[in-house]
Amino acid sequence: MIKKIICMVLSLALLLPLTGCWSYHGLNEITIVAGVGIDLDPSSGDYLLSCEIIDLASTGKETGVKSKIVDSRGATIFEAVRNAKKRLVNKLYWGNAQVLVIGNQLAEQGGVSAAINWFISDAECRETVSIIVSQEKTAKDILTLQGIDNSVVSFEIQKIIDDDQNTTGSIEPVPLYRVYNQLRSPGVCISLPAFHQVINNEKPTVEANGEAVFKGEKLAGYLSAEESKYYLFAKDAINGGILTLSSSEQDNQDVSLEISKNKTKTSYSYKDGRIKETIETNTDVYLDEVKLGTDLLDQREISKLETAAQKKLENDISDVIKKVQTEYDSDIFGYGNMIYKKDPVLWQQLSPKWDHLFQTAQIEVKSKINIVNTSFLKHS
Amino acid sequence: MFHFFAKHKEETINRKVEELNETIQDCDLTNSLSQNVEILQKLFIDVDVLIVRYIQNSQNSSLKYCIAYCDGVVNSTIINDNIIKPLVLSNVAVAGSNLIDNLMSHVILINEAEKTNKIKDIVESISYGDTILFADGSNEALILNTKGFLTRALAEPDNEKILSGPREGFNESLIQNLSMIRRKMRTNELKIKYFTFGRITKTKACVCYIDKIVNKNLLNELYRRLNAIDIDAVLDTNYITELVKDSALSPFRTTGYTERPDVVVGKLLEGRIAIILDGTPVVLTVPYLFIENFQSSEDYYLNFYYTSFSRILRMIGFFLTITVPGFYIAIVAYSLEMLPTSLLINIASARKSVPLPAAVEAFVMLLVFDILRETGIRMPTSIGQALSIVGALVIGQAAVDAKLVAAPMIIVVAITGITSLLVPKMNAPTIYVRLFLLLLASTLGLFGFILGLSAVLIHILNLYSFGVPQLTINGSLQFQEIKDTFFRAPWTRMITRTKSMTQDVVRMKNDSEGRHD
């Protein structure tokens, strides 16, 4: 019997090393990090880390969750993280960090990979942290802003990012692991959501402001929120948002179309040393807001609206692609990657001169818009 | 030293008296009335309730009798009217060699009379309310049934209250309990076998089963185990439970118990065997499946949709009551990353200035809850209010306000406590399994928690009740085998009985839609 028990205990003990992280850490021994901003000190080249931590002391039933900022500096990210402990009672806890803000300057100097490396390799931090770019001077400028909800700004940013694709369609959420992967994939460049400061009701607050386009490691430029929408269309990453048709001549013909479903097909052809990309979008929309004077029961009116919207969408998408081709020369659409996946042999030939090929690629956009709901109430 | 000798001496005397008693008990009655009475009085020395009364026939003064009984357990009216009166007034010529037989057939007006010449029988029956009639010149005596003691009125059992259905409950009298069962089943198939347990108490017990339905192997196994019992006293069926159950040291029940006749009859009809013990309203039923912990008699009396839901609730309740503290500690102390951010912040701010580590806090609070619960059972009802004030205000509110305990811990303990009341039949296992899981969770985290949960499951899978596995189903999974487990199927669908427990599985020959099974 004793022998049996000893055998049991020993074999159970063998299981212990298989458990991964199982060290005890009490909840009152951690400092919860909500978000972190990474800047570069131009003079010394050190990282400046600003962690937004949850301020448990002033968090209460009436006040809601409050946060404060902890600054630290270090030659590497990890050093900076550990240097923060010198000022803190409890260690920083990264398990629930949600946003990683990259400073404008750091992005322009091109150290994205180096900056995010620790976050992806550390055990505590999640691979699903959202990465954004601060359009202000530093990343800290974003984290020190007060959100409209008057709580932790990192969580507000995360919420804005999460909901954006289905409501406005102006940014594409990019988790940490995708940035890491894309930086190492051939024929694709990263683009990250950009946030800037706006004045709302006389107080500064954060706002999503389109996409930051990177060329390799370096920031190449920004797309506005409106341009980002068409970028999302081209990338087949849009799930919602509004298409607004406004005509300059007749103001009462302005129409809002709510995007319900979109499918974008991209295909390429390579002929005579030129790449031709064909982008076909097929979008179901709801006619949500229409100014007076349109007969919503008239099929011809609807068709007219559809045609107008198709034309506008085709133009806008091509404009954005052209802008990225010519101004930024950054393949954020992943056209090169598409070739790499479909035809690796061809990609081997093309990859050395891909920059040039992408810039000169011919773009053809075909859009199809179906108005599925007209929100028709009554003749008035 | 002196004390030892004194004690030793006392023991010797006691032993001698016992031996003497035994020898007297073993001997038979004599022809002499006075001698017989003397033996009886010697045996009942210092037992002042013994009443001995000499009687002489008014017609024939040579007919001398003596009746003996114990005061308090007899019905005096019966003794006066049906024994003394006929004995005194009778003019039947009874004298002769078969005096006792004549008395029994012509004089005594008692329904149940038995002839004996064994002192042992006399001692047993006189203690239990029978009256002994000695007649001069006969070496036999009559045991006359004059039992008349107070029994509790039939009332609904307090710990098995139901919403609808039969409300009567057993009381402490074996015969009355049996009558309640018999009343519900008018068949000769209901077999009732008497047993006697306890060297001193000689408690009567009986084993009931339905002949055609019961599994004979099970019955023989039960008889084997019952016959092996050798104990001085049995005061409740739990004595028998612990003496016959399969895994003697497991906290889980492997025998069922109830105070309701309808439940007993229901179980008999499923092929189970009931053991009824005199002196206790609690009736034992075997074999006992794990699922019976979650079944209640009203599951069958109310709509099956409703009762299936409450049965699932009970199972969830059991699961919660054993897992919640352990799971909470495993998450809060080891796997923080599993908490959603807002919950993490809430718990962290609640735990901010609490002095004890979460695991110690959990142990202390569970202990406090168990103390409160135990107090609630033991205290007089009039103090109930004071206890709930102390429990709710001092331990709940005040402890949180004073930052001795974090508020989430109070919620965890409250959930644990309330859900444990959902399965009252599992009170022992829940306490130990809960602490076991909590201990593992607070030392090894989620890993230990899962390890412990697996160990508990393996243990339950290993439990047998009289050879019937408690949790596993024999053979392939079929609807008829699970129709009364997670949910209670409508009666139209419960066509068969549980296979492992009965030799006759057919409950309905044709189901309600005329299909033949």
Coordinates of C-alpha atoms in Angstrom, one line a residue, chain A residues 13-342:
Chain A
A13 CA 5.3 14.9 -9.2
L14 CA 6.6 14.2 -12.7
L15 CA 3.6 16.2 -14.0
L16 CA 4.7 19.3 -12.2
P17 CA 7.3 20.5 -14.7
L18 CA 4.7 20.3 -17.4
T19 CA 2.5 23.1 -16.1
G20 CA 4.2 26.2 -17.5
C21 CA 3.7 29.3 -15.4
W22 CA 2.3 28.4 -12.0
S23 CA 4.0 30.7 -9.6
Y24 CA 1.8 32.4 -7.0
H25 CA 1.4 36.1 -7.4
G26 CA -1.2 37.8 -5.3
L27 CA -3.4 40.4 -6.8
N28 CA -2.1 43.0 -4.4
E29 CA 1.4 42.4 -5.6
I30 CA 1.0 43.6 -9.2
T31 CA 0.8 46.9 -11.0
I32 CA -1.7 46.4 -13.9
V33 CA -0.5 48.0 -17.1
A34 CA -3.3 49.2 -19.4
G35 CA -1.2 50.5 -22.2
V36 CA 2.3 51.5 -23.0
G37 CA 3.8 54.3 -25.2
I38 CA 7.3 53.9 -26.7
D39 CA 9.3 56.9 -27.7
L40 CA 12.9 57.4 -28.6
D41 CA 15.1 59.9 -26.9
P42 CA 16.7 61.7 -29.8
S43 CA 19.8 62.7 -27.9
S44 CA 20.8 59.4 -26.3
G45 CA 18.9 56.9 -28.4
D46 CA 17.3 55.4 -25.3
Y47 CA 13.8 54.2 -25.2
L48 CA 11.4 56.3 -23.2
L49 CA 8.6 54.1 -21.9
S50 CA 5.4 55.6 -20.6
C51 CA 3.2 52.9 -19.0
E52 CA -0.4 53.8 -18.2
I53 CA -1.1 51.8 -15.0
I54 CA -4.3 51.3 -13.2
D55 CA -4.5 53.6 -10.2
L56 CA -6.0 51.2 -7.7
A57 CA -5.9 53.8 -4.8
S58 CA -8.3 56.2 -6.5
T59 CA -10.3 53.5 -8.2
G60 CA -13.6 53.2 -6.4
K61 CA -17.3 52.7 -6.6
E62 CA -18.0 56.3 -7.3
T63 CA -15.0 57.4 -9.3
G64 CA -14.7 54.5 -11.7
V65 CA -11.3 53.2 -12.9
K66 CA -8.5 55.7 -12.8
S67 CA -5.0 55.5 -14.3
K68 CA -1.7 57.3 -14.1
I69 CA 1.5 57.3 -16.0
V70 CA 4.8 55.8 -15.1
D71 CA 7.9 56.9 -17.0
S72 CA 11.1 55.0 -17.4
R73 CA 14.0 54.9 -19.7
G74 CA 16.5 52.3 -20.9
A75 CA 18.7 51.2 -23.7
T76 CA 16.4 48.3 -24.4
I77 CA 12.7 47.9 -23.8
F78 CA 13.3 45.3 -21.1
E79 CA 15.7 47.5 -19.3
A80 CA 13.3 50.3 -19.4
V81 CA 10.6 48.0 -18.0
R82 CA 12.8 46.9 -15.2
N83 CA 13.9 50.5 -14.5
A84 CA 10.2 51.3 -13.9
K85 CA 10.3 49.0 -10.9
K86 CA 12.7 51.3 -9.2
R87 CA 9.9 53.8 -8.8
L88 CA 7.1 51.2 -8.2
V89 CA 6.0 49.2 -5.2
N90 CA 4.8 46.4 -7.3
K91 CA 6.1 44.8 -10.5
L92 CA 4.5 45.8 -13.8
Y93 CA 1.9 43.2 -14.9
W94 CA 1.5 43.0 -18.7
G95 CA -1.1 40.3 -18.9
N96 CA -3.9 42.8 -19.5
A97 CA -2.1 45.5 -21.4
Q98 CA -4.2 46.4 -24.4
V99 CA -2.5 49.0 -26.5
L100 CA 1.0 49.6 -27.6
V101 CA 1.5 53.2 -28.8
I102 CA 4.5 53.8 -31.1
G103 CA 5.7 57.4 -31.1
N104 CA 5.8 59.3 -34.3
Q105 CA 9.5 59.9 -34.1
L106 CA 10.4 56.3 -33.4
A107 CA 8.2 55.3 -36.4
E108 CA 10.0 57.7 -38.7
Q109 CA 13.4 56.5 -37.6
G110 CA 12.3 53.0 -38.3
G111 CA 12.7 50.9 -35.2
V112 CA 9.3 49.1 -35.1
S113 CA 10.7 45.6 -35.0
A114 CA 13.2 46.3 -32.4
A115 CA 10.6 48.1 -30.2
I116 CA 8.0 45.3 -30.3
N117 CA 10.5 42.4 -30.0
W118 CA 10.3 42.2 -26.2
F119 CA 6.6 42.4 -26.1
I120 CA 6.3 39.4 -28.4
S121 CA 8.9 37.3 -26.7
D122 CA 8.0 38.0 -23.1
A123 CA 5.7 35.5 -21.5
E124 CA 3.3 37.9 -19.8
C125 CA 2.3 40.3 -22.6
R126 CA -0.4 39.1 -25.0
E127 CA 0.2 38.7 -28.7
T128 CA -3.1 40.3 -29.3
V129 CA -2.1 43.7 -28.0
S130 CA -3.2 46.4 -30.5
I131 CA -0.4 48.5 -32.0
I132 CA -1.2 52.1 -32.9
V133 CA 0.9 55.1 -34.1
S134 CA 0.7 58.4 -32.3
Q135 CA 0.4 61.3 -34.7
E136 CA 1.3 63.7 -32.0
K137 CA 4.9 64.5 -31.1
T138 CA 5.3 61.5 -28.7
A139 CA 3.4 58.4 -27.8
K140 CA 3.1 59.7 -24.3
D141 CA 1.0 62.6 -25.6
I142 CA -1.7 60.1 -26.6
L143 CA -1.6 58.3 -23.3
T144 CA -1.8 61.4 -21.2
L145 CA -5.0 62.5 -22.9
Q146 CA -8.3 62.3 -21.1
G147 CA -10.8 60.0 -22.9
I148 CA -14.4 61.2 -23.2
D149 CA -15.5 58.4 -21.0
N150 CA -13.1 59.8 -18.4
S151 CA -11.5 56.5 -17.6
V152 CA -8.3 54.7 -18.7
V153 CA -7.4 56.0 -22.2
S154 CA -5.7 52.8 -23.3
F155 CA -8.9 50.9 -22.8
E156 CA -10.9 53.6 -24.6
I157 CA -8.5 53.4 -27.6
Q158 CA -8.8 49.6 -27.6
K159 CA -12.6 49.9 -27.6
I160 CA -12.5 52.4 -30.4
I161 CA -10.3 50.1 -32.4
D162 CA -12.5 47.1 -31.7
D163 CA -15.7 48.7 -32.8
D164 CA -14.3 50.7 -35.7
Q165 CA -14.4 48.1 -38.4
N166 CA -18.1 47.5 -37.9
T167 CA -19.2 51.1 -37.5
T168 CA -17.0 53.6 -39.3
G169 CA -14.5 51.5 -41.2
S170 CA -11.7 53.9 -40.9
I171 CA -8.9 51.8 -39.4
E172 CA -7.8 48.3 -39.5
P173 CA -7.0 46.7 -36.1
V174 CA -3.6 45.1 -36.1
P175 CA -2.6 42.8 -33.3
L176 CA 1.0 42.5 -32.2
Y177 CA 1.6 39.1 -33.8
R178 CA 0.4 40.2 -37.2
V179 CA 2.7 43.2 -37.2
Y180 CA 5.5 40.8 -36.3
N181 CA 4.6 38.4 -39.0
Q182 CA 4.1 41.0 -41.7
L183 CA 7.4 42.7 -41.0
R184 CA 9.0 39.3 -41.9
S185 CA 6.8 38.4 -44.9
P186 CA 7.8 39.1 -48.5
G187 CA 5.8 41.5 -50.6
V188 CA 3.8 43.2 -47.9
C189 CA 4.2 46.4 -45.8
I190 CA 2.5 47.1 -42.5
S191 CA 0.0 49.8 -41.9
L192 CA -1.1 50.7 -38.3
P193 CA -4.0 52.7 -37.0
A194 CA -3.1 56.3 -36.3
F195 CA -4.5 58.3 -33.4
H196 CA -4.3 62.0 -32.8
Q197 CA -5.4 64.6 -30.4
V198 CA -8.6 66.6 -31.1
I199 CA -10.5 69.2 -29.1
N200 CA -13.8 68.0 -28.1
N201 CA -16.0 70.3 -26.0
E202 CA -13.0 72.5 -25.3
K203 CA -11.1 69.6 -23.9
P204 CA -8.4 67.6 -25.7
T205 CA -9.2 63.9 -26.4
V206 CA -8.1 61.1 -28.6
E207 CA -9.5 60.2 -32.0
A208 CA -8.8 57.5 -34.5
N209 CA -7.4 59.2 -37.6
G210 CA -6.9 56.7 -40.4
E211 CA -3.8 54.6 -41.1
A212 CA -0.1 55.1 -40.8
V213 CA 1.6 53.6 -43.8
F214 CA 5.0 52.0 -43.3
K215 CA 7.7 51.3 -45.9
G216 CA 9.6 48.5 -44.3
E217 CA 10.4 49.6 -40.8
K218 CA 9.9 53.2 -41.5
L219 CA 6.9 55.4 -41.4
A220 CA 6.1 56.6 -44.9
G221 CA 3.1 58.7 -44.3
Y222 CA -0.5 58.7 -43.3
L223 CA -3.9 58.0 -44.9
S224 CA -6.8 60.1 -43.8
A225 CA -9.8 58.4 -42.2
E226 CA -11.7 58.7 -45.5
E227 CA -8.9 57.3 -47.5
S228 CA -8.4 54.5 -45.1
K229 CA -11.9 53.4 -45.7
Y230 CA -11.1 52.8 -49.4
Y231 CA -7.9 51.2 -48.4
L232 CA -10.0 48.8 -46.3
F233 CA -12.2 48.2 -49.3
A234 CA -9.2 47.3 -51.5
K235 CA -7.9 45.0 -48.8
D236 CA -11.3 43.2 -48.2
A237 CA -11.2 44.3 -44.6
I238 CA -14.3 46.4 -44.3
N239 CA -17.4 45.1 -42.4
G240 CA -19.3 48.3 -41.9
G241 CA -19.3 52.1 -42.2
I242 CA -21.0 54.6 -44.4
L243 CA -20.6 55.4 -48.0
T244 CA -21.8 59.0 -48.6
L245 CA -22.8 60.2 -52.0
S246 CA -22.8 63.9 -52.2
S247 CA -23.1 65.8 -55.4
S248 CA -22.0 69.3 -55.6
E249 CA -24.7 70.6 -57.9
Q250 CA -27.8 69.3 -56.1
D251 CA -27.5 69.2 -52.4
N252 CA -30.8 67.4 -51.9
Q253 CA -29.4 64.3 -53.6
D254 CA -26.9 63.5 -50.8
V255 CA -27.4 59.9 -49.7
S256 CA -25.9 57.7 -47.0
L257 CA -25.4 54.1 -47.7
E258 CA -24.6 51.8 -44.8
I259 CA -22.3 49.0 -45.8
S260 CA -23.7 45.7 -44.7
K261 CA -21.5 43.2 -46.4
N262 CA -18.6 43.5 -48.7
K263 CA -16.5 41.0 -50.7
T264 CA -13.4 42.1 -52.5
K265 CA -11.7 39.9 -55.0
T266 CA -8.2 40.8 -56.1
S267 CA -6.5 39.1 -59.0
Y268 CA -3.3 39.9 -60.8
S269 CA -1.8 39.4 -64.2
Y270 CA 1.8 39.8 -65.3
K271 CA 2.3 40.7 -68.9
D272 CA 5.2 42.4 -70.7
G273 CA 7.0 43.3 -67.5
R274 CA 4.0 45.0 -66.0
I275 CA 1.7 44.0 -63.2
K276 CA -2.0 44.5 -63.6
E277 CA -4.2 44.3 -60.5
T278 CA -7.9 43.8 -60.9
I279 CA -9.9 44.6 -57.8
E280 CA -13.6 43.6 -57.8
T281 CA -15.8 44.7 -55.0
N282 CA -19.3 43.5 -54.4
T283 CA -21.1 45.4 -51.7
D284 CA -24.5 45.1 -50.1
V285 CA -25.7 48.4 -48.7
Y286 CA -28.7 49.7 -46.9
L287 CA -30.1 53.0 -48.1
D288 CA -30.3 54.7 -44.7
E289 CA -30.5 58.4 -45.2
V290 CA -31.8 60.1 -48.2
K291 CA -32.9 63.7 -48.6
L292 CA -36.4 64.5 -49.7
G293 CA -37.4 64.0 -53.3
T294 CA -36.2 60.5 -54.1
D295 CA -38.9 58.0 -54.9
L296 CA -37.5 54.9 -53.1
L297 CA -40.0 52.6 -54.7
D298 CA -38.8 53.5 -58.2
Q299 CA -36.4 50.9 -59.4
R300 CA -34.9 53.3 -61.8
E301 CA -34.1 55.7 -59.0
I302 CA -32.4 53.0 -57.1
S303 CA -30.4 51.8 -60.1
K304 CA -29.3 55.4 -60.6
L305 CA -28.1 55.6 -57.0
E306 CA -26.3 52.3 -57.4
T307 CA -24.5 53.4 -60.5
A308 CA -23.5 56.7 -58.9
A309 CA -22.2 54.9 -55.9
Q310 CA -20.3 52.4 -57.9
K311 CA -18.6 55.0 -59.9
K312 CA -17.6 57.0 -56.8
L313 CA -16.3 53.9 -55.1
E314 CA -14.3 52.8 -58.1
N315 CA -12.7 56.3 -58.3
D316 CA -12.0 56.6 -54.6
I317 CA -10.4 53.1 -54.4
S318 CA -8.1 53.8 -57.4
D319 CA -7.2 57.2 -56.0
V320 CA -6.1 55.7 -52.7
I321 CA -4.1 52.9 -54.4
K322 CA -2.5 55.5 -56.7
K323 CA -1.6 57.7 -53.7
V324 CA 0.0 54.8 -51.9
Q325 CA 1.8 53.7 -55.1
T326 CA 3.2 57.1 -56.0
E327 CA 3.6 58.9 -52.7
Y328 CA 4.6 56.1 -50.3
D329 CA 5.6 53.3 -52.6
S330 CA 4.6 50.9 -49.9
D331 CA 2.8 47.7 -50.7
I332 CA 0.4 47.8 -47.8
F333 CA -2.2 45.9 -49.9
G334 CA 0.0 42.8 -49.9
Y335 CA -0.1 42.4 -53.7
G336 CA 3.5 41.1 -53.8
N337 CA 2.6 38.7 -51.0
M338 CA -0.3 37.4 -53.1
I339 CA 2.0 36.6 -56.0
Y340 CA 4.4 35.0 -53.5
K341 CA 1.7 32.7 -52.3
K342 CA 0.1 31.9 -55.6

